[in-house]
Backbone as CSV, one residue per row, in Angstrom:
resi,resn,N_x,N_y,N_z,CA_x,CA_y,CA_z,C_x,C_y,C_z
1,MET,-32.994,9.313,-9.391,-31.640,9.672,-9.210,-31.170,9.283,-7.868
2,GLU,-29.976,8.666,-7.776,-29.373,8.229,-6.547,-28.800,9.464,-5.769
3,LEU,-29.171,9.571,-4.452,-28.763,10.671,-3.717,-27.407,10.375,-3.089
4,PRO,-26.599,11.445,-2.695,-25.412,11.189,-1.898,-25.796,10.521,-0.586
5,PHE,-24.843,9.792,-0.036,-25.155,8.840,1.042,-24.068,8.996,2.136
6,ILE,-24.482,9.249,3.379,-23.493,9.242,4.460,-23.980,8.238,5.491
7,GLN,-23.067,7.623,6.258,-23.378,6.612,7.238,-22.826,7.095,8.539
8,LYS,-23.576,7.111,9.556,-23.097,7.644,10.891,-23.512,6.702,11.987
9,LYS,-22.608,6.547,12.999,-22.905,5.708,14.100,-23.419,6.595,15.252
10,MET,-24.510,6.114,15.906,-24.994,6.863,17.117,-25.291,5.710,18.176
11,VAL,-25.265,6.245,19.425,-25.469,5.331,20.520,-26.461,5.873,21.538
12,LEU,-27.203,4.975,22.213,-28.150,5.417,23.306,-27.526,4.914,24.638
13,LEU,-27.411,5.824,25.507,-26.924,5.499,26.832,-27.882,6.070,27.921
14,GLY,-27.965,5.385,29.077,-28.861,5.766,30.107,-29.150,4.662,31.091
15,ASP,-29.812,4.962,32.155,-30.109,3.904,33.134,-31.018,2.887,32.586
16,SER,-31.200,1.795,33.326,-32.055,0.723,32.902,-33.539,1.181,33.029
17,SER,-34.335,0.748,32.106,-35.784,1.015,32.090,-36.229,2.453,31.814
18,VAL,-35.319,3.198,31.225,-35.696,4.602,30.845,-36.390,4.651,29.472
19,GLY,-36.343,3.592,28.727,-37.035,3.490,27.428,-36.159,3.647,26.214
20,LYS,-34.782,3.313,26.361,-33.908,3.431,25.244,-34.323,2.513,24.042
21,SER,-34.535,1.228,24.404,-34.990,0.281,23.402,-36.343,0.681,22.832
22,SER,-37.212,1.140,23.640,-38.548,1.529,23.184,-38.451,2.604,22.223
23,LEU,-37.579,3.629,22.418,-37.414,4.731,21.461,-36.884,4.247,20.086
24,VAL,-35.925,3.243,20.190,-35.337,2.735,18.920,-36.396,1.892,18.195
25,PHE,-37.102,1.088,18.828,-38.121,0.223,18.179,-39.268,1.151,17.643
26,LYS,-39.627,2.152,18.334,-40.679,3.035,17.794,-40.177,3.758,16.585
27,PHE,-39.001,4.151,16.505,-38.418,4.849,15.336,-38.185,3.923,14.190
28,VAL,-37.559,2.824,14.388,-37.192,1.943,13.257,-38.343,1.104,12.862
29,LYS,-39.152,0.577,13.707,-40.274,-0.369,13.367,-41.701,0.103,13.678
30,ASP,-41.787,1.337,14.214,-43.027,1.826,14.669,-43.778,0.931,15.498
31,GLN,-43.052,0.312,16.506,-43.648,-0.624,17.450,-43.349,-0.144,18.912
32,PHE,-44.318,-0.441,19.750,-44.075,-0.173,21.135,-44.629,-1.399,21.958
33,PHE,-43.769,-1.812,22.891,-44.091,-2.952,23.731,-44.186,-2.469,25.161
34,GLU,-45.322,-2.651,25.844,-45.501,-2.167,27.170,-44.487,-2.771,28.181
35,ASN,-44.202,-4.067,27.924,-43.238,-4.758,28.749,-41.994,-5.101,28.005
36,GLN,-41.212,-4.143,27.558,-39.986,-4.333,26.805,-38.984,-5.090,27.610
37,GLU,-38.449,-6.171,26.989,-37.391,-6.956,27.738,-36.109,-6.094,27.831
38,PRO,-35.440,-6.165,28.971,-34.129,-5.430,29.115,-33.128,-5.844,28.054
39,THR,-32.349,-4.891,27.574,-31.311,-5.183,26.582,-30.160,-5.860,27.351
40,ILE,-29.587,-6.838,26.737,-28.415,-7.595,27.292,-27.199,-7.149,26.484
41,GLY,-26.296,-6.437,27.075,-25.107,-5.947,26.431,-25.450,-4.792,25.558
42,ALA,-25.874,-5.083,24.277,-26.283,-3.969,23.373,-27.075,-4.630,22.234
43,SER,-27.894,-3.823,21.546,-28.484,-4.288,20.312,-28.215,-3.309,19.250
44,PHE,-28.328,-3.727,17.948,-27.924,-2.856,16.873,-28.997,-2.892,15.795
45,LEU,-29.485,-1.652,15.383,-30.461,-1.503,14.269,-30.027,-0.370,13.394
46,THR,-30.502,-0.436,12.122,-30.163,0.625,11.231,-31.473,1.180,10.611
47,LYS,-31.371,2.486,10.253,-32.525,3.074,9.395,-31.942,4.210,8.643
48,THR,-32.379,4.289,7.424,-31.910,5.380,6.498,-32.957,6.427,6.441
49,ILE,-32.486,7.663,6.654,-33.374,8.801,6.563,-33.072,9.596,5.283
50,ARG,-34.128,9.865,4.528,-33.911,10.482,3.244,-34.305,11.998,3.326
51,PHE,-33.358,12.862,2.962,-33.568,14.266,2.817,-33.682,14.676,1.357
52,SER,-33.980,15.823,1.077,-34.053,16.260,-0.371,-32.737,16.240,-1.121
53,THR,-31.631,16.405,-0.341,-30.348,16.446,-0.972,-29.390,15.270,-0.804
54,HIS,-29.745,14.490,0.203,-28.922,13.293,0.553,-29.643,12.305,1.500
55,GLU,-28.988,11.165,1.745,-29.544,10.245,2.673,-28.517,10.023,3.808
56,VAL,-29.065,9.748,4.990,-28.185,9.404,6.112,-28.637,8.010,6.635
57,LYS,-27.684,7.122,6.628,-27.957,5.817,7.276,-27.461,5.851,8.693
58,LEU,-28.352,5.668,9.650,-27.980,5.693,11.056,-27.773,4.235,11.495
59,GLN,-26.538,4.054,12.026,-26.219,2.814,12.720,-26.461,2.988,14.229
60,ILE,-27.524,2.538,14.742,-27.980,2.785,16.086,-27.647,1.685,17.039
61,TRP,-26.778,2.002,18.063,-26.450,1.098,19.045,-27.222,1.403,20.331
62,ASP,-27.978,0.437,20.741,-28.826,0.572,21.959,-28.147,-0.216,23.078
63,THR,-27.663,0.451,24.113,-26.894,-0.184,25.158,-27.757,-0.567,26.385
64,ALA,-27.243,-1.610,27.061,-28.022,-2.005,28.253,-27.701,-1.004,29.385
65,GLY,-28.744,-0.761,30.231,-28.620,0.219,31.252,-28.141,-0.385,32.633
66,GLN,-28.187,-1.688,32.732,-27.866,-2.272,34.055,-26.411,-1.989,34.382
67,GLU,-26.153,-1.772,35.677,-24.845,-1.419,36.151,-23.793,-2.433,35.758
68,ARG,-24.119,-3.717,35.701,-23.102,-4.737,35.406,-22.603,-4.631,33.956
69,TYR,-23.305,-3.932,33.129,-22.808,-3.759,31.724,-22.097,-2.423,31.473
70,GLU,-21.964,-1.623,32.497,-21.318,-0.276,32.303,-19.973,-0.381,31.690
71,SER,-19.134,-1.373,32.136,-17.831,-1.466,31.642,-17.773,-1.735,30.139
72,LEU,-18.863,-2.293,29.577,-18.899,-2.560,28.114,-19.245,-1.334,27.265
73,ALA,-19.728,-0.306,27.927,-20.228,0.836,27.192,-19.198,1.500,26.292
74,PRO,-17.887,1.667,26.667,-16.947,2.314,25.784,-16.823,1.537,24.473
75,MET,-16.994,0.246,24.522,-16.902,-0.569,23.275,-17.979,-0.160,22.278
76,TYR,-19.088,0.282,22.791,-20.252,0.666,21.941,-20.294,2.133,21.539
77,TYR,-19.754,3.020,22.392,-19.822,4.403,21.993,-18.545,4.846,21.296
78,ARG,-17.572,3.991,21.239,-16.325,4.292,20.541,-16.678,4.514,19.008
79,GLY,-16.269,5.619,18.445,-16.497,5.823,17.047,-17.882,6.458,16.762
80,ALA,-18.701,6.693,17.819,-20.000,7.276,17.588,-19.905,8.732,17.365
81,SER,-20.680,9.205,16.273,-20.692,10.625,15.998,-21.819,11.310,16.762
82,GLY,-22.809,10.566,17.302,-23.826,11.158,18.123,-24.301,10.255,19.110
83,ALA,-25.003,10.839,20.117,-25.480,10.022,21.250,-26.772,10.616,21.797
84,PHE,-27.684,9.731,22.161,-28.869,10.108,22.935,-28.564,9.647,24.401
85,ILE,-28.514,10.589,25.297,-28.435,10.240,26.692,-29.838,10.345,27.270
86,VAL,-30.381,9.210,27.610,-31.858,9.097,27.870,-32.090,9.002,29.406
87,TYR,-33.138,9.676,29.840,-33.624,9.524,31.214,-35.132,9.469,31.253
88,ASP,-35.643,8.978,32.393,-37.070,8.888,32.581,-37.537,10.224,33.268
89,ILE,-38.411,10.939,32.686,-38.797,12.200,33.166,-39.602,12.090,34.485
90,SER,-39.992,10.849,34.777,-40.787,10.624,36.066,-39.825,10.106,37.127
91,SER,-38.595,10.013,36.884,-37.593,9.369,37.820,-36.363,10.200,37.997
92,PRO,-36.251,11.065,38.971,-35.056,11.889,39.181,-33.764,11.144,39.220
93,PRO,-33.660,9.928,39.841,-32.359,9.200,39.865,-31.808,8.864,38.473
94,THR,-32.665,8.765,37.462,-32.283,8.428,36.098,-31.657,9.723,35.433
95,PHE,-32.095,10.886,35.959,-31.489,12.095,35.403,-30.102,12.280,35.914
96,GLN,-29.781,11.842,37.176,-28.525,11.889,37.762,-27.590,10.975,37.044
97,LYS,-28.109,9.819,36.662,-27.363,8.810,35.901,-27.074,9.414,34.444
98,ALA,-27.992,10.161,33.931,-27.734,10.732,32.627,-26.533,11.675,32.732
99,LYS,-26.470,12.452,33.719,-25.363,13.347,33.948,-24.050,12.578,33.976
100,PHE,-24.103,11.425,34.644,-22.904,10.534,34.641,-22.438,10.134,33.233
101,TRP,-23.440,9.740,32.370,-23.119,9.336,31.055,-22.647,10.500,30.205
102,ILE,-23.162,11.630,30.374,-22.700,12.822,29.671,-21.228,13.084,29.986
103,LYS,-20.942,13.054,31.244,-19.485,13.287,31.671,-18.602,12.229,31.116
104,GLU,-19.118,11.016,31.107,-18.247,9.920,30.571,-18.003,10.011,29.129
105,LEU,-19.015,10.376,28.401,-18.984,10.503,26.929,-18.069,11.705,26.573
106,LEU,-18.195,12.798,27.233,-17.374,13.994,26.958,-15.897,13.724,27.233
107,ALA,-15.707,12.905,28.209,-14.310,12.610,28.594,-13.632,11.575,27.744
108,ASN,-14.391,10.568,27.290,-13.827,9.435,26.663,-14.386,9.134,25.226
109,GLY,-15.424,9.806,24.838,-15.994,9.618,23.541,-15.236,10.313,22.450
110,GLU,-15.828,10.347,21.265,-15.222,10.976,20.099,-15.259,12.506,20.259
111,SER,-14.231,13.178,19.785,-14.174,14.645,19.761,-15.307,15.176,18.906
112,GLY,-16.106,16.095,19.461,-17.110,16.693,18.642,-18.384,15.875,18.545
113,VAL,-18.504,14.861,19.404,-19.710,14.047,19.424,-20.941,14.917,19.765
114,ILE,-22.019,14.618,18.968,-23.238,15.412,19.163,-24.117,14.713,20.192
115,ILE,-24.434,15.455,21.277,-25.182,14.834,22.376,-26.613,15.457,22.512
116,PHE,-27.587,14.619,22.504,-28.952,15.022,22.854,-29.273,14.439,24.246
117,LEU,-29.785,15.287,25.130,-30.327,14.747,26.410,-31.766,14.583,26.162
118,VAL,-32.165,13.328,26.219,-33.646,12.949,25.900,-34.355,12.596,27.131
119,ALA,-35.398,13.434,27.397,-36.222,13.170,28.567,-37.468,12.362,28.040
120,ASN,-37.359,11.087,28.278,-38.418,10.144,27.757,-39.484,9.945,28.752
121,LYS,-40.569,9.368,28.298,-41.772,9.069,29.053,-42.549,10.394,29.487
122,SER,-42.576,11.344,28.454,-43.205,12.585,28.724,-44.696,12.472,28.939
123,ASP,-45.232,11.231,28.706,-46.644,11.005,28.995,-46.965,10.776,30.457
124,LEU,-45.873,10.653,31.328,-46.006,10.396,32.713,-45.838,11.749,33.476
125,GLU,-46.123,11.644,34.738,-45.886,12.875,35.638,-44.504,13.329,35.596
126,HIS,-44.230,14.636,35.334,-42.896,15.093,35.300,-42.362,15.340,36.723
127,LYS,-41.335,14.537,37.094,-40.733,14.698,38.371,-39.290,15.236,38.245
128,VAL,-38.822,15.453,37.001,-37.606,16.105,36.724,-37.983,17.442,36.046
129,ASP,-37.652,18.522,36.618,-38.026,19.844,36.134,-37.482,20.085,34.767
130,SER,-38.285,20.409,33.734,-37.904,20.577,32.405,-37.039,21.862,32.240
131,VAL,-37.326,22.920,33.006,-36.513,24.142,32.871,-35.140,23.868,33.393
132,MET,-34.989,23.121,34.504,-33.686,22.804,35.063,-32.902,21.961,34.121
133,ALA,-33.529,20.990,33.525,-32.836,20.105,32.560,-32.431,20.863,31.352
134,SER,-33.265,21.763,30.861,-32.913,22.574,29.720,-31.771,23.559,29.973
135,LYS,-31.740,24.091,31.236,-30.631,24.959,31.594,-29.311,24.165,31.707
136,PHE,-29.441,22.951,32.199,-28.294,22.084,32.282,-27.626,21.893,30.885
137,CYS,-28.541,21.718,29.886,-28.128,21.497,28.541,-27.420,22.844,27.979
138,GLU,-28.056,23.908,28.333,-27.564,25.170,27.817,-26.151,25.368,28.283
139,GLU,-25.917,25.044,29.580,-24.624,25.221,30.183,-23.580,24.227,29.628
140,ASN,-23.957,23.135,29.106,-23.081,22.142,28.617,-23.046,21.890,27.083
141,GLY,-23.718,22.757,26.385,-23.639,22.694,24.943,-24.308,21.462,24.311
142,LEU,-25.484,21.023,25.008,-26.261,19.874,24.512,-27.582,20.297,23.917
143,PHE,-28.168,19.314,23.192,-29.572,19.559,22.750,-30.471,18.904,23.880
144,TYR,-31.627,19.428,23.980,-32.634,18.852,24.947,-33.971,18.706,24.285
145,ILE,-34.619,17.509,24.555,-35.949,17.320,23.984,-36.663,16.314,24.813
146,GLU,-37.943,16.425,24.915,-38.815,15.517,25.654,-39.474,14.553,24.629
147,THR,-39.535,13.348,24.951,-40.081,12.305,24.014,-41.067,11.355,24.791
148,SER,-41.878,10.609,24.078,-42.567,9.518,24.629,-42.614,8.404,23.606
149,ALA,-41.930,7.315,23.930,-41.895,6.120,22.998,-43.395,5.536,22.941
150,LYS,-44.097,5.691,24.048,-45.415,5.108,24.050,-46.433,5.791,23.158
151,THR,-46.443,7.153,23.206,-47.341,7.934,22.288,-46.672,8.273,21.018
152,GLY,-45.408,8.164,20.865,-44.687,8.574,19.716,-44.235,9.950,19.651
153,ASN,-44.578,10.729,20.671,-44.235,12.171,20.693,-42.777,12.460,20.537
154,ASN,-42.486,13.146,19.455,-41.053,13.615,19.132,-40.093,12.468,18.853
155,VAL,-40.538,11.249,18.722,-39.559,10.113,18.517,-38.945,10.214,17.145
156,VAL,-39.764,10.234,16.052,-39.204,10.387,14.708,-38.474,11.750,14.583
157,PRO,-39.046,12.949,15.027,-38.276,14.124,14.789,-36.896,14.163,15.575
158,VAL,-36.822,13.540,16.700,-35.479,13.652,17.391,-34.395,12.835,16.589
159,PHE,-34.742,11.732,16.054,-33.872,10.975,15.241,-33.464,11.701,13.932
160,GLU,-34.537,12.306,13.384,-34.336,13.083,12.170,-33.400,14.287,12.419
161,GLU,-33.575,14.875,13.527,-32.765,16.019,13.986,-31.284,15.639,14.156
162,MET,-31.070,14.471,14.765,-29.724,14.012,14.837,-29.116,13.765,13.516
163,ALA,-29.848,13.243,12.562,-29.372,13.040,11.175,-29.064,14.354,10.513
164,LYS,-29.897,15.340,10.794,-29.598,16.748,10.223,-28.318,17.270,10.751
165,GLN,-28.089,17.066,12.049,-26.810,17.563,12.656,-25.615,16.925,11.985
166,PHE,-25.720,15.604,11.630,-24.644,15.027,10.888,-24.388,15.720,9.498
167,GLU,-25.542,16.158,8.953,-25.374,16.914,7.680,-24.578,18.226,7.913
168,TYR,-24.910,18.882,9.051,-24.195,20.153,9.287,-22.704,19.907,9.473
169,THR,-22.406,18.895,10.338,-20.963,18.582,10.565,-20.287,18.163,9.358
170,SER,-20.919,17.311,8.572,-20.273,16.756,7.375,-20.050,17.837,6.375
171,GLN,-20.809,18.868,6.431,-20.604,19.965,5.479,-20.017,21.237,6.067
172,SER,-19.444,21.051,7.332,-18.751,22.065,8.037,-19.616,23.310,8.220
173,LYS,-20.892,23.126,8.715,-21.844,24.193,8.909,-22.080,24.425,10.418
174,GLU,-21.099,24.073,11.261,-21.337,24.157,12.699,-21.720,25.527,13.193
175,ASN,-21.270,26.608,12.435,-21.582,27.955,12.869,-22.913,28.456,12.287
176,GLU,-23.582,27.718,11.575,-24.845,28.181,11.025,-25.894,28.044,12.005
177,GLU,-26.668,29.127,12.415,-27.724,29.074,13.327,-28.806,28.112,12.859
178,LYS,-29.460,27.481,13.756,-30.445,26.473,13.404,-31.569,26.382,14.446
179,VAL,-32.808,26.542,13.994,-33.871,26.425,14.910,-34.922,25.473,14.282
180,ILE,-35.331,24.414,14.930,-36.191,23.456,14.440,-37.360,23.334,15.308
181,ASP,-38.614,23.536,14.804,-39.815,23.326,15.580,-40.314,21.982,15.339
182,LEU,-40.385,21.223,16.419,-40.824,19.761,16.369,-42.203,19.559,16.746
183,ASP,-42.936,18.862,15.922,-44.309,18.435,16.241,-45.181,19.503,16.771
184,ASN,-45.347,20.608,16.071,-46.205,21.676,16.423,-46.025,22.238,17.840
185,ASN,-44.740,22.565,18.106,-44.343,23.166,19.422,-44.377,22.213,20.593
186,SER,-44.510,20.901,20.295,-44.474,20.008,21.366,-43.069,19.785,21.895
187,GLY,-42.089,20.189,21.117,-40.684,20.198,21.506,-39.960,20.996,20.513
188,GLU,-38.911,21.604,20.958,-38.046,22.437,20.109,-36.603,22.162,20.325
189,VAL,-35.869,22.014,19.310,-34.414,21.929,19.402,-33.827,23.097,18.753
190,SER,-32.965,23.781,19.370,-32.375,24.985,18.682,-30.907,25.082,19.157
191,GLY,-30.106,25.840,18.469,-28.736,25.953,18.867,-27.906,26.800,17.941
192,ASN,-26.660,27.138,18.362,-25.756,27.748,17.517,-24.411,27.298,17.942
193,SER,-23.262,27.889,17.467,-21.996,27.397,17.759,-21.726,27.469,19.244
194,GLY,-21.395,26.333,19.866,-21.048,26.272,21.259,-22.295,26.197,22.189
195,LYS,-23.438,26.323,21.690,-24.603,26.269,22.506,-25.721,25.610,21.742
196,LYS,-25.994,24.310,22.132,-26.930,23.597,21.273,-28.104,23.027,22.158
197,CYS,-28.978,23.941,22.494,-30.011,23.516,23.425,-31.213,24.356,23.247
198,CYS,-32.343,24.014,23.726,-33.517,24.839,23.688,-33.844,25.523,24.988
């Protein structure tokens, strides 16, 4: 039996070399390249996630992190229902850049855009405090999760959780409390109306 089908656009934003492309390739193709070539402008991939009641086709826009491409970003996040703002957990400057992208997206992105702050490279030494990052999310109504494109930690679950959030919004369930345990407590995403963070 054919399931109901929704299609949603999502975008990845963040500094150069934080692992945006690696996250996408790990999710879509289950591949990881140690020396991933920098994205030029943006790249586009799709993947359909099947749930018991419906399917969600994610249109994933992976943007370049180099400063010279920043002016192009609005072209890619326009119309996006969701966004991963990615930083490198071993690099504090990339966390500051993530804050810039969050501010940019909230000011100029779609109303009600679902934002995940994604702390990538969790297999490396943590130089950005997880408690501080989580508190930042709490204060700004964002989801927070730590991932590793290299090990695969939380990569599939974070994309699946984004797809689930599209289900909630498409069915007007924003006020329904939701708590999701990812990968045997290796990461947790939780939230309720107006506060979507762990």
